[in-house]
Coordinates of C-alpha atoms in Angstrom, one line a residue:
Chain A
M1 CA 175.6 -74.9 -84.4
T2 CA 179.2 -75.8 -85.9
P3 CA 180.4 -72.7 -87.7
R4 CA 181.3 -73.1 -91.4
L5 CA 184.9 -72.6 -92.6
T6 CA 185.7 -70.4 -95.4
I7 CA 189.0 -69.5 -97.6
G8 CA 189.0 -65.7 -98.0
P9 CA 190.2 -64.2 -101.3
I10 CA 194.0 -64.3 -101.9
Q11 CA 195.1 -60.8 -101.3
Y12 CA 198.6 -61.0 -102.6
F13 CA 199.7 -61.0 -106.1
W14 CA 200.6 -64.7 -106.5
S15 CA 201.3 -66.1 -109.9
E16 CA 198.7 -67.9 -112.0
E17 CA 200.5 -71.2 -111.5
R18 CA 200.8 -70.7 -107.8
K19 CA 197.1 -69.8 -107.5
L20 CA 195.9 -72.8 -109.6
D21 CA 198.0 -75.1 -107.5
F22 CA 196.7 -73.6 -104.2
Y23 CA 193.0 -74.0 -105.3
A24 CA 193.7 -77.5 -106.5
R25 CA 195.1 -78.4 -103.1
I26 CA 192.2 -76.6 -101.2
A27 CA 189.7 -78.5 -103.4
D28 CA 191.3 -82.0 -102.7
E29 CA 192.5 -81.6 -99.2
A30 CA 191.1 -78.6 -97.1
P31 CA 188.0 -79.3 -95.0
V32 CA 186.4 -75.9 -95.8
D33 CA 182.9 -75.1 -96.9
T34 CA 183.2 -72.0 -99.0
V35 CA 186.0 -70.5 -101.2
Y36 CA 186.0 -66.8 -102.1
L37 CA 187.7 -66.1 -105.5
G38 CA 188.8 -63.0 -107.3
E39 CA 191.0 -60.1 -107.0
V40 CA 190.0 -57.6 -104.3
I41 CA 193.1 -55.3 -103.8
C42 CA 194.1 -54.1 -107.3
S43 CA 192.4 -53.8 -110.6
K44 CA 195.6 -54.0 -112.5
R45 CA 196.1 -57.6 -111.3
Q46 CA 192.6 -58.8 -112.2
P47 CA 193.1 -59.9 -115.9
F48 CA 195.8 -62.5 -114.9
F49 CA 193.5 -64.8 -112.9
D50 CA 190.1 -63.9 -114.1
Q51 CA 190.7 -66.2 -117.2
H52 CA 191.1 -69.2 -114.9
I53 CA 188.0 -68.5 -112.7
D54 CA 185.7 -70.8 -114.4
V55 CA 187.9 -73.8 -114.3
V56 CA 188.9 -73.2 -110.7
A57 CA 185.2 -72.7 -109.6
E58 CA 184.3 -75.8 -111.4
R59 CA 187.0 -77.8 -109.6
L60 CA 186.1 -76.4 -106.2
T61 CA 182.3 -76.9 -106.8
R62 CA 182.8 -80.5 -107.8
A63 CA 184.8 -81.0 -104.5
G64 CA 181.7 -79.8 -102.7
K65 CA 182.8 -76.4 -101.9
R66 CA 180.7 -73.3 -102.2
V67 CA 182.2 -70.6 -104.6
V68 CA 181.9 -66.9 -104.1
L69 CA 183.2 -64.4 -106.5
C70 CA 184.6 -61.2 -104.8
G71 CA 184.6 -57.7 -106.1
L72 CA 187.4 -54.9 -105.6
A73 CA 187.7 -52.9 -102.4
E74 CA 188.6 -49.7 -104.1
V75 CA 186.6 -48.5 -107.2
M76 CA 187.5 -45.2 -108.9
L77 CA 188.7 -45.8 -112.4
K78 CA 186.7 -46.7 -115.5
R79 CA 187.9 -50.1 -115.6
E80 CA 187.1 -50.6 -112.0
R81 CA 183.7 -49.4 -112.3
K82 CA 183.1 -51.7 -115.2
A83 CA 184.6 -54.6 -113.2
C84 CA 182.2 -53.8 -110.4
A85 CA 179.0 -53.6 -112.6
D86 CA 180.0 -56.9 -114.5
L87 CA 180.4 -58.8 -111.2
V88 CA 176.9 -57.8 -110.1
Q89 CA 175.4 -58.5 -113.4
Q90 CA 176.7 -62.0 -114.0
G91 CA 174.3 -64.5 -112.8
E92 CA 176.6 -67.5 -112.6
F93 CA 178.2 -67.1 -109.3
E94 CA 177.3 -65.8 -105.8
I95 CA 179.0 -62.5 -105.1
E96 CA 180.7 -60.6 -102.4
I97 CA 180.7 -56.8 -102.6
N98 CA 183.4 -54.7 -101.2
N99 CA 182.6 -51.3 -102.5
A100 CA 179.3 -49.2 -102.4
A101 CA 179.7 -48.9 -106.2
G102 CA 178.7 -52.5 -106.4
L103 CA 175.6 -51.9 -104.3
F104 CA 174.4 -49.4 -106.8
H105 CA 174.1 -52.0 -109.6
L106 CA 172.1 -54.5 -107.7
E107 CA 168.6 -55.2 -109.0
P108 CA 166.0 -55.2 -106.2
G109 CA 166.2 -58.4 -104.2
R110 CA 169.3 -59.6 -105.9
H111 CA 171.1 -61.8 -103.4
H112 CA 174.7 -60.9 -102.5
R113 CA 177.3 -61.0 -99.7
I114 CA 178.8 -57.9 -98.0
G115 CA 182.7 -58.1 -97.6
P116 CA 184.9 -56.8 -94.8
F117 CA 185.7 -53.6 -96.6
M118 CA 182.2 -52.5 -96.6
N119 CA 182.2 -51.3 -92.8
V120 CA 179.4 -53.1 -91.3
Y121 CA 180.0 -52.2 -87.7
N122 CA 176.3 -52.4 -86.3
A123 CA 173.0 -54.1 -86.5
E124 CA 171.3 -50.9 -88.2
T125 CA 173.7 -51.1 -91.2
M126 CA 173.4 -54.8 -91.4
A127 CA 169.5 -54.4 -91.5
H128 CA 169.8 -51.8 -94.3
M129 CA 171.8 -54.2 -96.3
A130 CA 169.7 -57.3 -95.5
A131 CA 166.6 -55.3 -96.7
R132 CA 168.3 -54.8 -100.1
G133 CA 169.2 -58.5 -100.6
A134 CA 172.4 -59.1 -98.4
T135 CA 172.4 -62.7 -97.2
H136 CA 175.7 -62.7 -95.5
V137 CA 178.1 -60.1 -93.9
T138 CA 181.8 -60.4 -93.1
V139 CA 182.4 -57.8 -90.3
P140 CA 185.6 -55.4 -90.3
V141 CA 188.7 -57.2 -88.8
E142 CA 188.9 -54.5 -86.0
L143 CA 185.4 -55.1 -84.6
P144 CA 185.6 -56.4 -80.9
A145 CA 183.7 -59.5 -79.6
A146 CA 181.2 -57.4 -77.6
S147 CA 179.8 -56.0 -80.8
V148 CA 180.3 -59.2 -82.9
E149 CA 178.0 -61.0 -80.2
L150 CA 175.2 -58.5 -80.7
M151 CA 175.5 -58.6 -84.4
A152 CA 175.5 -62.3 -84.5
A153 CA 172.2 -62.3 -82.6
E154 CA 170.7 -59.8 -84.9
A155 CA 171.9 -61.6 -88.0
G156 CA 170.2 -64.8 -86.7
K157 CA 167.1 -62.9 -86.7
L158 CA 167.4 -61.4 -90.1
G159 CA 168.4 -64.8 -91.4
V160 CA 171.8 -63.4 -92.5
G161 CA 175.2 -65.2 -92.2
L162 CA 177.8 -63.6 -90.2
E163 CA 181.5 -64.1 -90.8
V164 CA 184.6 -63.3 -88.9
Q165 CA 188.3 -63.5 -90.0
V166 CA 189.9 -66.0 -87.6
F167 CA 193.3 -66.4 -89.3
G168 CA 195.8 -64.4 -91.4
R169 CA 197.2 -60.9 -91.6
A170 CA 194.8 -58.0 -90.8
G171 CA 194.0 -55.7 -93.7
L172 CA 194.6 -52.4 -91.6
A173 CA 194.2 -49.8 -94.6
T174 CA 193.9 -49.3 -98.3
S175 CA 195.0 -46.3 -100.5
A176 CA 194.7 -44.9 -103.9
R177 CA 198.5 -44.9 -103.9
C178 CA 200.4 -48.1 -104.4
Y179 CA 203.0 -48.3 -101.7
H180 CA 204.7 -51.4 -103.3
A181 CA 205.5 -49.3 -106.5
R182 CA 206.7 -46.5 -104.4
A183 CA 209.0 -48.7 -102.4
F184 CA 210.7 -49.3 -105.6
G185 CA 210.8 -45.7 -106.9
R186 CA 207.8 -46.3 -109.3
T187 CA 204.2 -45.3 -109.6
K188 CA 201.0 -47.2 -109.7
D189 CA 200.8 -46.8 -113.5
N190 CA 204.3 -48.1 -114.2
C191 CA 204.4 -50.5 -111.3
Q192 CA 205.7 -53.5 -113.3
F193 CA 203.8 -55.8 -111.0
V194 CA 206.6 -55.7 -108.3
C195 CA 204.0 -56.7 -105.6
G196 CA 204.6 -60.3 -107.3
D197 CA 207.8 -60.6 -105.7
H198 CA 206.5 -60.6 -102.2
A199 CA 204.2 -63.8 -101.6
D200 CA 203.6 -62.4 -98.0
G201 CA 203.8 -58.8 -98.4
L202 CA 206.7 -56.4 -98.3
P203 CA 207.9 -55.9 -94.6
L204 CA 207.9 -52.4 -93.0
D205 CA 210.0 -52.5 -89.9
T206 CA 210.4 -49.7 -87.5
R207 CA 213.8 -47.8 -87.4
N208 CA 214.4 -49.5 -84.1
G209 CA 214.1 -53.0 -85.4
E210 CA 210.5 -53.8 -84.5
S211 CA 208.5 -55.8 -87.1
F212 CA 205.3 -53.7 -87.7
L213 CA 203.5 -53.8 -91.1
R214 CA 203.4 -55.3 -94.4
V215 CA 202.8 -53.7 -97.8
N216 CA 200.6 -55.5 -100.5
G217 CA 200.1 -53.0 -103.4
I218 CA 197.7 -50.3 -102.3
Q219 CA 196.9 -52.2 -99.2
T220 CA 198.7 -52.2 -95.7
L221 CA 198.5 -55.3 -93.6
S222 CA 199.7 -56.2 -90.1
H223 CA 202.9 -58.0 -89.6
S224 CA 201.2 -60.4 -87.3
Y225 CA 198.8 -63.1 -88.3
V226 CA 195.4 -62.8 -86.6
N227 CA 194.7 -66.1 -85.0
L228 CA 191.4 -66.6 -83.2
A229 CA 191.8 -70.3 -82.5
G230 CA 191.3 -69.9 -78.9
E231 CA 188.1 -67.8 -79.5
V232 CA 186.3 -70.4 -81.7
P233 CA 184.2 -72.0 -79.0
A234 CA 182.9 -68.6 -77.9
M235 CA 182.3 -67.7 -81.6
A236 CA 180.2 -70.7 -82.0
E237 CA 178.2 -70.0 -78.8
M238 CA 177.4 -66.4 -80.0
G239 CA 176.2 -67.7 -83.4
V240 CA 179.0 -66.6 -85.6
S241 CA 178.1 -68.7 -88.8
D242 CA 181.4 -68.6 -90.7
L243 CA 185.1 -68.5 -89.8
R244 CA 187.3 -67.0 -92.5
L245 CA 190.9 -68.1 -93.2
M246 CA 192.9 -65.6 -95.2
P247 CA 195.5 -67.2 -97.5
Q248 CA 199.1 -66.6 -96.3
D249 CA 202.5 -67.8 -97.5
T250 CA 202.1 -70.9 -95.4
D251 CA 200.6 -74.4 -95.4
M252 CA 196.9 -73.4 -95.6
V253 CA 195.6 -76.9 -95.5
A254 CA 197.3 -77.5 -92.3
V255 CA 195.9 -74.4 -90.9
A256 CA 192.3 -75.2 -92.1
N257 CA 192.7 -78.7 -90.5
V258 CA 193.4 -77.1 -87.1
F259 CA 190.5 -74.9 -87.2
D260 CA 188.3 -77.7 -88.5
A261 CA 189.2 -79.8 -85.4
L262 CA 188.6 -76.7 -83.2
R263 CA 185.1 -76.1 -84.7
H264 CA 184.0 -79.7 -84.2
G265 CA 185.4 -79.7 -80.6
A266 CA 187.8 -82.4 -81.4
I267 CA 190.6 -80.4 -79.8
E268 CA 191.1 -77.4 -77.6
A269 CA 193.2 -74.2 -77.9
A270 CA 196.3 -75.8 -76.3
E271 CA 196.3 -78.6 -78.7
A272 CA 195.7 -76.0 -81.6
D273 CA 198.7 -74.1 -80.3
A274 CA 200.8 -77.2 -80.6
R275 CA 199.6 -78.1 -83.9
F276 CA 200.3 -74.5 -85.2
G277 CA 203.8 -74.9 -83.8
A278 CA 204.6 -77.5 -86.2
I279 CA 203.4 -75.3 -89.3
V280 CA 206.1 -73.0 -90.6
M281 CA 204.9 -69.5 -90.5
E282 CA 206.6 -66.1 -90.8
A283 CA 204.8 -64.1 -88.3
P284 CA 203.7 -64.1 -84.7
F285 CA 200.0 -64.4 -83.8
S286 CA 197.6 -61.6 -82.5
N287 CA 194.2 -61.4 -81.3
G288 CA 194.0 -57.9 -79.7
F289 CA 191.2 -56.6 -82.0
W290 CA 188.8 -59.3 -80.9
H291 CA 189.3 -58.5 -77.2
G292 CA 189.1 -54.8 -77.7
E293 CA 192.8 -54.2 -77.3
A294 CA 195.6 -53.0 -79.6
G295 CA 195.4 -55.3 -82.6
H296 CA 199.0 -56.4 -82.5
R297 CA 198.7 -58.0 -79.1
R298 CA 198.2 -61.5 -78.2
I299 CA 196.0 -62.1 -75.1
E300 CA 196.7 -65.2 -73.5
A301 CA 194.0 -67.8 -72.5
G302 CA 194.4 -67.1 -68.8
A303 CA 193.8 -63.5 -69.2
R304 CA 190.8 -64.3 -71.4
A305 CA 189.2 -66.2 -68.7
L306 CA 189.5 -63.3 -66.3
A307 CA 188.3 -60.8 -68.9
Chain B
M1 CA 174.0 -22.7 -102.0
T2 CA 176.4 -20.6 -104.1
A3 CA 179.4 -22.1 -105.9
G4 CA 182.5 -21.6 -103.9
E5 CA 181.0 -22.1 -100.5
L6 CA 183.8 -22.0 -98.0
V7 CA 183.4 -24.8 -95.4
C8 CA 185.5 -24.1 -92.3
P9 CA 186.8 -26.0 -89.2
A10 CA 186.0 -25.2 -85.7
G11 CA 187.1 -27.2 -82.7
T12 CA 186.0 -24.7 -80.1
P13 CA 183.1 -22.2 -79.7
A14 CA 185.8 -19.2 -79.9
A15 CA 187.3 -20.8 -83.1
L16 CA 183.7 -21.1 -84.6
R17 CA 183.1 -17.4 -84.0
T18 CA 186.5 -16.5 -85.5
A19 CA 185.7 -18.6 -88.6
V20 CA 182.4 -16.9 -89.0
D21 CA 183.7 -13.5 -88.6
A22 CA 186.6 -14.1 -91.0
G23 CA 183.9 -15.1 -93.7
A24 CA 183.3 -18.7 -93.6
D25 CA 180.0 -19.7 -95.3
S26 CA 179.7 -22.8 -93.3
I27 CA 181.4 -24.2 -90.2
Y28 CA 181.8 -27.9 -89.5
C29 CA 182.1 -29.3 -85.9
G30 CA 181.3 -32.0 -83.6
F31 CA 180.3 -33.2 -80.0
Q32 CA 182.8 -34.0 -77.4
N33 CA 182.7 -37.9 -78.0
A34 CA 183.2 -40.7 -80.3
T35 CA 180.5 -39.6 -82.8
N36 CA 183.0 -37.6 -84.8
A37 CA 186.4 -38.2 -86.4
R38 CA 188.3 -35.6 -84.4
N39 CA 187.5 -36.8 -81.0
F40 CA 190.5 -35.3 -79.3
P41 CA 190.8 -34.1 -75.6
G42 CA 190.0 -30.3 -75.1
L43 CA 188.3 -30.2 -78.5
N44 CA 184.6 -29.9 -79.7
F45 CA 181.2 -28.8 -78.3
T46 CA 179.0 -29.4 -75.5
P47 CA 175.3 -29.3 -76.4
Q48 CA 174.9 -25.8 -74.9
E49 CA 178.0 -24.5 -76.8
L50 CA 176.7 -25.9 -79.9
G51 CA 173.3 -24.4 -79.4
K52 CA 174.8 -21.0 -78.9
S53 CA 177.1 -21.3 -81.8
V54 CA 174.2 -22.2 -84.2
E55 CA 172.5 -19.0 -83.1
Y56 CA 175.6 -17.0 -83.6
A57 CA 176.4 -18.4 -87.1
H58 CA 172.8 -18.0 -88.1
S59 CA 172.6 -14.5 -86.9
K60 CA 175.7 -13.7 -89.4
G61 CA 174.2 -15.8 -92.3
A62 CA 176.5 -18.8 -91.8
R63 CA 175.5 -22.5 -91.6
I64 CA 176.6 -25.2 -89.1
L65 CA 177.5 -28.7 -90.4
L66 CA 177.4 -31.4 -87.6
A67 CA 179.9 -34.1 -88.2
L68 CA 178.7 -37.5 -87.2
N69 CA 181.0 -39.2 -89.3
T70 CA 182.5 -42.3 -87.4
Y71 CA 181.1 -45.8 -87.4
P72 CA 179.1 -46.9 -84.3
P73 CA 180.1 -50.4 -83.2
A74 CA 177.1 -52.6 -82.3
G75 CA 176.1 -51.8 -78.7
K76 CA 177.0 -48.1 -78.9
F77 CA 174.7 -46.9 -81.7
G78 CA 172.6 -45.0 -79.2
L79 CA 175.3 -42.4 -78.8
W80 CA 175.0 -41.5 -82.5
R81 CA 171.2 -41.5 -82.3
E82 CA 171.2 -39.0 -79.5
A83 CA 173.8 -36.9 -81.2
A84 CA 171.6 -36.7 -84.4
D85 CA 168.5 -35.9 -82.3
L86 CA 170.4 -33.3 -80.4
G87 CA 171.6 -31.5 -83.4
A88 CA 168.4 -31.5 -85.0
D89 CA 166.9 -29.8 -81.8
L90 CA 169.8 -27.2 -81.7
G91 CA 169.0 -26.4 -85.5
V92 CA 172.2 -27.5 -87.2
D93 CA 171.9 -27.1 -90.9
A94 CA 173.4 -30.5 -92.0
F95 CA 174.7 -33.6 -90.8
I96 CA 178.0 -35.1 -92.2
V97 CA 177.7 -39.0 -92.0
A98 CA 179.6 -42.1 -93.0
D99 CA 177.9 -45.1 -91.5
M100 CA 174.8 -46.3 -93.5
G101 CA 173.0 -47.2 -90.4
V102 CA 173.4 -43.6 -89.1
A103 CA 172.4 -42.3 -92.6
A104 CA 169.4 -44.5 -92.6
Y105 CA 168.3 -43.2 -89.0
I106 CA 168.6 -39.5 -90.0
A107 CA 167.0 -39.9 -93.5
K108 CA 164.0 -41.5 -91.6
T109 CA 163.9 -39.3 -88.4
H110 CA 165.1 -35.9 -89.6
P111 CA 164.3 -35.9 -93.3
D112 CA 164.2 -32.2 -93.5
I113 CA 167.9 -31.7 -92.5
R114 CA 170.5 -32.1 -95.2
L115 CA 172.7 -35.0 -95.2
H116 CA 176.4 -34.7 -96.4
L117 CA 178.4 -37.8 -97.1
S118 CA 181.7 -37.6 -95.1
V119 CA 185.0 -38.3 -96.7
Q120 CA 185.0 -41.2 -94.1
A121 CA 182.6 -42.9 -96.4
A122 CA 185.1 -43.0 -99.1
A123 CA 182.8 -42.7 -102.1
A124 CA 185.2 -42.3 -105.0
S125 CA 182.9 -43.1 -107.9
P126 CA 179.7 -41.9 -109.4
D127 CA 178.2 -45.4 -108.7
A128 CA 179.0 -45.2 -105.0
I129 CA 177.9 -41.6 -104.7
C130 CA 174.7 -42.3 -106.6
Y131 CA 173.9 -45.3 -104.1
Y132 CA 174.1 -42.8 -101.1
V133 CA 171.9 -40.3 -102.9
R134 CA 169.3 -42.9 -103.9
E135 CA 169.1 -44.6 -100.5
F136 CA 169.5 -41.6 -98.1
G137 CA 168.8 -38.5 -100.0
V138 CA 172.4 -37.3 -99.6
K139 CA 172.6 -33.8 -100.8
R140 CA 176.5 -33.4 -101.1
V141 CA 179.6 -35.6 -101.2
V142 CA 182.9 -34.7 -99.6
L143 CA 185.3 -36.4 -102.3
P144 CA 188.3 -38.3 -101.1
R145 CA 191.7 -36.5 -101.9
I146 CA 192.7 -39.0 -104.6
L147 CA 191.0 -37.5 -107.7
T148 CA 192.6 -35.5 -110.6
I149 CA 190.4 -32.4 -111.6
P150 CA 189.5 -34.0 -114.9
E151 CA 188.3 -37.0 -112.8
I152 CA 186.3 -34.7 -110.6
R153 CA 184.7 -33.0 -113.7
E154 CA 183.6 -36.4 -115.0
I155 CA 182.0 -37.4 -111.6
K156 CA 180.2 -34.1 -111.3
A157 CA 178.6 -34.9 -114.7
E158 CA 177.2 -38.3 -113.5
I159 CA 175.9 -37.4 -109.9
P160 CA 172.8 -35.5 -108.8
C161 CA 174.4 -33.8 -105.7
E162 CA 176.9 -31.3 -104.7
I163 CA 180.6 -31.7 -104.5
E164 CA 182.9 -30.6 -101.6
T165 CA 186.6 -31.0 -101.9
F166 CA 189.4 -30.6 -99.3
I167 CA 191.7 -27.6 -100.3
F168 CA 194.0 -27.0 -97.4
G169 CA 195.4 -28.7 -94.4
N170 CA 196.5 -32.1 -93.4
H171 CA 196.9 -34.7 -96.2
G172 CA 195.7 -38.1 -95.2
L173 CA 197.2 -41.0 -97.1
M174 CA 194.9 -43.8 -96.5
V175 CA 191.4 -44.2 -97.8
E176 CA 189.4 -42.5 -95.2
G177 CA 187.1 -44.8 -93.1
R178 CA 189.2 -47.8 -94.1
C179 CA 192.2 -47.4 -91.7
S180 CA 192.7 -49.4 -88.5
L181 CA 196.5 -48.5 -88.1
T182 CA 195.9 -46.5 -85.1
N183 CA 193.8 -49.2 -83.6
Y184 CA 196.5 -51.8 -84.5
A185 CA 199.1 -49.9 -82.4
T186 CA 197.0 -48.6 -79.5
G187 CA 193.7 -50.3 -79.1
L188 CA 191.8 -47.1 -80.1
S189 CA 190.0 -47.0 -83.3
T190 CA 189.8 -44.3 -85.9
N191 CA 186.4 -45.6 -87.2
M192 CA 184.8 -46.4 -84.0
D193 CA 186.4 -44.0 -81.4
G194 CA 187.3 -40.9 -83.7
V195 CA 191.1 -40.9 -82.9
C196 CA 194.3 -41.0 -85.1
S197 CA 197.6 -41.3 -83.3
P198 CA 196.1 -40.2 -79.8
A199 CA 198.4 -37.8 -77.9
H200 CA 198.4 -39.8 -74.7
L201 CA 199.9 -42.8 -76.3
V202 CA 202.6 -40.8 -78.0
E203 CA 206.1 -40.8 -76.5
Y204 CA 209.1 -38.9 -77.5
R205 CA 212.3 -41.0 -76.4
R206 CA 215.8 -39.7 -76.3
D207 CA 218.2 -42.1 -78.0
A208 CA 221.7 -42.9 -77.0
D209 CA 223.2 -40.8 -79.9
D210 CA 221.1 -37.8 -78.6
G211 CA 218.6 -38.3 -81.4
M212 CA 214.9 -38.9 -80.8
S213 CA 212.5 -41.7 -81.3
T214 CA 208.8 -40.9 -81.9
R215 CA 206.7 -43.7 -80.6
L216 CA 203.0 -44.6 -80.8
G217 CA 202.1 -47.3 -78.3
P218 CA 205.1 -49.8 -78.5
F219 CA 206.1 -49.0 -82.1
T220 CA 208.7 -46.5 -83.3
I221 CA 207.1 -44.5 -86.0
D222 CA 210.4 -42.5 -86.7
R223 CA 213.7 -41.8 -85.5
F224 CA 215.4 -38.3 -85.8
G225 CA 219.1 -37.3 -85.5
P226 CA 220.3 -34.7 -83.1
Q227 CA 219.9 -32.0 -85.8
E228 CA 216.5 -33.0 -87.0
S229 CA 213.2 -31.6 -85.5
A230 CA 211.1 -34.6 -84.5
G231 CA 207.7 -34.7 -86.1
Y232 CA 204.4 -36.0 -84.6
P233 CA 204.2 -39.8 -84.9
T234 CA 201.3 -40.4 -87.4
I235 CA 201.8 -43.8 -88.7
C236 CA 201.3 -43.0 -92.3
K237 CA 203.8 -40.2 -92.0
G238 CA 206.6 -42.4 -90.3
R239 CA 209.8 -43.8 -91.8
Y240 CA 210.2 -47.5 -92.1
V241 CA 212.9 -50.1 -92.9
N242 CA 213.0 -53.0 -95.5
S243 CA 215.4 -54.5 -97.9
E244 CA 215.0 -51.9 -100.4
H245 CA 215.5 -49.1 -97.7
P246 CA 217.7 -50.3 -95.0
D247 CA 218.1 -46.7 -93.5
G248 CA 214.5 -45.9 -93.6
Y249 CA 212.2 -44.0 -95.8
Y250 CA 208.8 -42.5 -95.9
A251 CA 206.9 -45.7 -97.1
F252 CA 203.6 -43.8 -97.4
E253 CA 204.2 -40.1 -97.6
E254 CA 206.4 -37.4 -95.9
P255 CA 205.0 -35.0 -93.6
I256 CA 203.3 -32.7 -96.0
S257 CA 200.3 -30.3 -96.3
L258 CA 197.8 -30.1 -99.0
N259 CA 197.5 -26.7 -100.6
L260 CA 195.2 -26.3 -103.7
S261 CA 194.9 -22.5 -103.5
R262 CA 196.5 -22.3 -107.0
L263 CA 193.9 -24.8 -108.3
L264 CA 190.8 -22.8 -107.0
P265 CA 189.7 -21.6 -110.6
A266 CA 190.2 -24.9 -112.1
L267 CA 188.2 -26.7 -109.3
M268 CA 185.2 -24.3 -109.4
D269 CA 185.3 -24.7 -113.3
A270 CA 185.2 -28.5 -112.8
G271 CA 181.9 -28.1 -110.8
V272 CA 183.2 -28.1 -107.2
D273 CA 180.5 -26.5 -105.1
A274 CA 182.3 -26.2 -101.8
F275 CA 185.8 -25.9 -100.4
K276 CA 186.7 -27.7 -97.2
I277 CA 189.5 -26.5 -95.1
E278 CA 191.0 -29.1 -92.5
G279 CA 191.9 -28.5 -89.1
R280 CA 189.4 -28.7 -86.2
Q281 CA 192.5 -29.1 -84.0
R282 CA 194.1 -25.8 -85.1
S283 CA 194.2 -22.5 -83.1
R284 CA 192.1 -19.6 -83.5
A285 CA 194.9 -17.5 -85.1
Y286 CA 195.4 -20.2 -87.7
V287 CA 191.6 -20.5 -88.4
K288 CA 191.5 -16.7 -88.7
K289 CA 194.4 -16.5 -91.2
V290 CA 193.4 -19.3 -93.4
V291 CA 189.9 -18.6 -93.6
A292 CA 190.4 -14.8 -94.4
A293 CA 193.0 -15.6 -97.0
F294 CA 190.7 -18.3 -98.8
R295 CA 187.7 -15.9 -98.3
A296 CA 189.6 -13.4 -100.3
A297 CA 190.7 -15.9 -102.9
V298 CA 187.4 -17.3 -103.7
D299 CA 186.0 -13.9 -103.9
D300 CA 188.7 -13.0 -106.4
V301 CA 188.1 -16.0 -108.5
R302 CA 184.3 -15.2 -108.6
A303 CA 185.0 -11.8 -109.7
G304 CA 187.3 -12.9 -112.3
R305 CA 190.4 -11.6 -110.6
E306 CA 193.6 -13.4 -110.1
P307 CA 193.7 -14.6 -106.5
A308 CA 196.7 -13.6 -104.3
L309 CA 197.7 -16.4 -102.0
A310 CA 201.4 -16.0 -101.3
D311 CA 200.6 -15.7 -97.5
L312 CA 199.0 -19.2 -97.4
A313 CA 202.4 -20.7 -98.0
A314 CA 203.6 -19.5 -94.5
L315 CA 200.7 -21.2 -92.9
T316 CA 201.9 -24.6 -93.6
E317 CA 204.2 -24.4 -90.6
G318 CA 207.3 -25.1 -92.5
Q319 CA 206.0 -28.3 -94.1
K320 CA 206.3 -29.2 -97.6
Q321 CA 203.3 -28.5 -99.7
T322 CA 201.4 -30.6 -102.3
E323 CA 198.7 -30.6 -104.7
G324 CA 198.6 -34.4 -104.1
A325 CA 196.4 -36.2 -106.5
F326 CA 194.7 -33.3 -107.7
Q327 CA 197.4 -32.4 -110.4
T328 CA 198.7 -35.7 -111.7
K329 CA 197.9 -39.3 -111.6
K330 CA 201.7 -40.0 -110.9
W331 CA 200.8 -39.1 -107.1
R332 CA 199.3 -42.8 -107.2

C-alpha cells in the first residue's frame, strides 16, 4: 500500500504571518494527506497561533487534507495541564497526544493519536494504547528499522496507523529549562521569545568547529536533517502507513513533492538525491538512527544493500 | 513505609552490603544488561548476586528495588520480561519501571510486587502520575528534578501514591527518558541500551597548544586549556560555540552536583516519602560516606534536630553544587 504523507507540527517559533503563509501554501500546493497543527514545544508560545487554528484548519480541510491537533510534549505548569485537558475535551479535531497527562483525561474509547514524544518503542506498549483508543502511533525518531518492521506488522493486526519521521531535524532531547533563553542570559520566565529569531534553531557547534546540535527553546535538535528518502520503498514494504515531514526553514513543498514521487515509485533514490540537491537547505542529511547506527551518520545506498 | 525512607544506589554486591550497613532503608540496583539505565561495564548484578543480595538486605530489614527502567525496542522485549520474572523469583521488593509495556506486563504477571515509576518515565504532573497509578497500580513516583518545593507539595495533594525525589549526586539536565543525544553521537541509546556517554567511545585528545579535547564519538564535547582539568565528556555538560558565544559556553549546564541536604526538612514537610541518592557507578567508599551522612541527617530531621551536613560538600569531588530547580523557578 502507498504510505500517506504528513506534515508534522512546526517545532520552531515562527511568526503568525509566516505560519499562515506556510499552511496556505501547504493547502494549495503540497501533495500531503495529513497536517499536524499546534504548539508541541513551549506553552508560552501557544497563544500566538492558537487564535488562527480554526481558520487554518478549515483551509486545509477544504484542500482535502486531514487535520490533527497536537498537544504539548512537556506538561508541568497549571496552564500546561489545562491546555492538555482542553485538547482532549474538545471534540472538533482529531488529536495527537505527546504527554501521559493527556492520556489521563481520555474518556474510555475516545479516539486519539500517539505522538513521537510518547516513547512507543514496542508492540506491548502500542497494544496498551490501542486498547484505550489510540488509532495511530508515531514512533520515536531513534527507533531502528528492525524494530519498526515488527511494530508495523503488529500495528496492521491492531488496525493502528504507524508513522515514521522521514525528513527534518531529529528532536534529540527536551528539558524543563529553556536553552534558548539561557544562551542570551535570560530565564524561561523572561525569555522575551528570543527563540523567534532563529527559524531553524540556534546552532551549537563544537569548540573544534564541528556542526553538532540546534537549540529550539526547551528542545535540542540534531544539526543534520533526517532524510529517509532511500528507505521509503522498504518502509512501504513493511507496512509503515504514514511518512512524516518535519517543517524546516526550506522549501517544504519541494521536499513533499520529492517524497510524493518516491512513495508512488515514480522516481528512485538517486533521482531523489538530485532533486534534493536543487533545494536550498542549511544542513547535511542523516539516516543513522534508521540503520541502528549513530544518528548523525549517513549510510549510503551501497552500504544499505549489503547491510 | 516510613517518611524519609533513604533509597541508596548499588552497582556491585559489595556496594550493596556497604549501603545496607551504612543505614540505607532501600537499595536500588539492576542486572548486567540493557534492562536498566546504568548499563555500564563492570557494574550491576548477576542473578546469583542479586539473590544473595536480597537475602542480605532482608536479613537487615532493608528492601531491594530492581531497576527495569529502560525502553525495550520491539524484538527485544523478552529480555525485560525475563528480568522481571527473575526479579520476582529472587524476591525483590519493587520494580522501578518506565515503559508502559513493561509496566503492563508486571502489573498483570506479578501483581503482588510493588511498581515504582522511574524518573525515566518523566511524569511531572499529577495527571501523568495518576494515569500510571490508575492503569498499572503504581505505588510510588520518582519525580523529575525540575520541580520547586511548593510544586512538589501541590502534586502530593493530588496524587494517591508516594513521592521519591533525588537529593544528591549527578544532575541530569534533559527530561529523563526523552534524550537521544548519546545515540546521535555514538549509535548507543540511553533509552534502549541504558547508556549515557559510553566510556569506550570517549577520547581525550591532546591539542597542539597542550590543551585537551574531550570527545564522544566524532564530536568534541569540550576543550580545555593546559591549566584546566578535563572533565568527562557528557553532552549536556559540554561547552559549545555559536554567534552569541564565539569562545564557547555551557549551553545546557556546567558540571555540577545536586545537593539538597539543606532542603531535607522542607522536602519532608512537602510530603516527600523517600529520598534517592544517585550513583550506582560510584565506589564503595563514596556510597558508605554519603549514605551514612544522609542517614544521620534524616534521623536528625525526624527527631527535630538541626542536621549537620558539612561533610557532604566534600563528597561532590570539587564540583560545584546546586539545589537546581528545587529552590527557584529561575533555574528554568
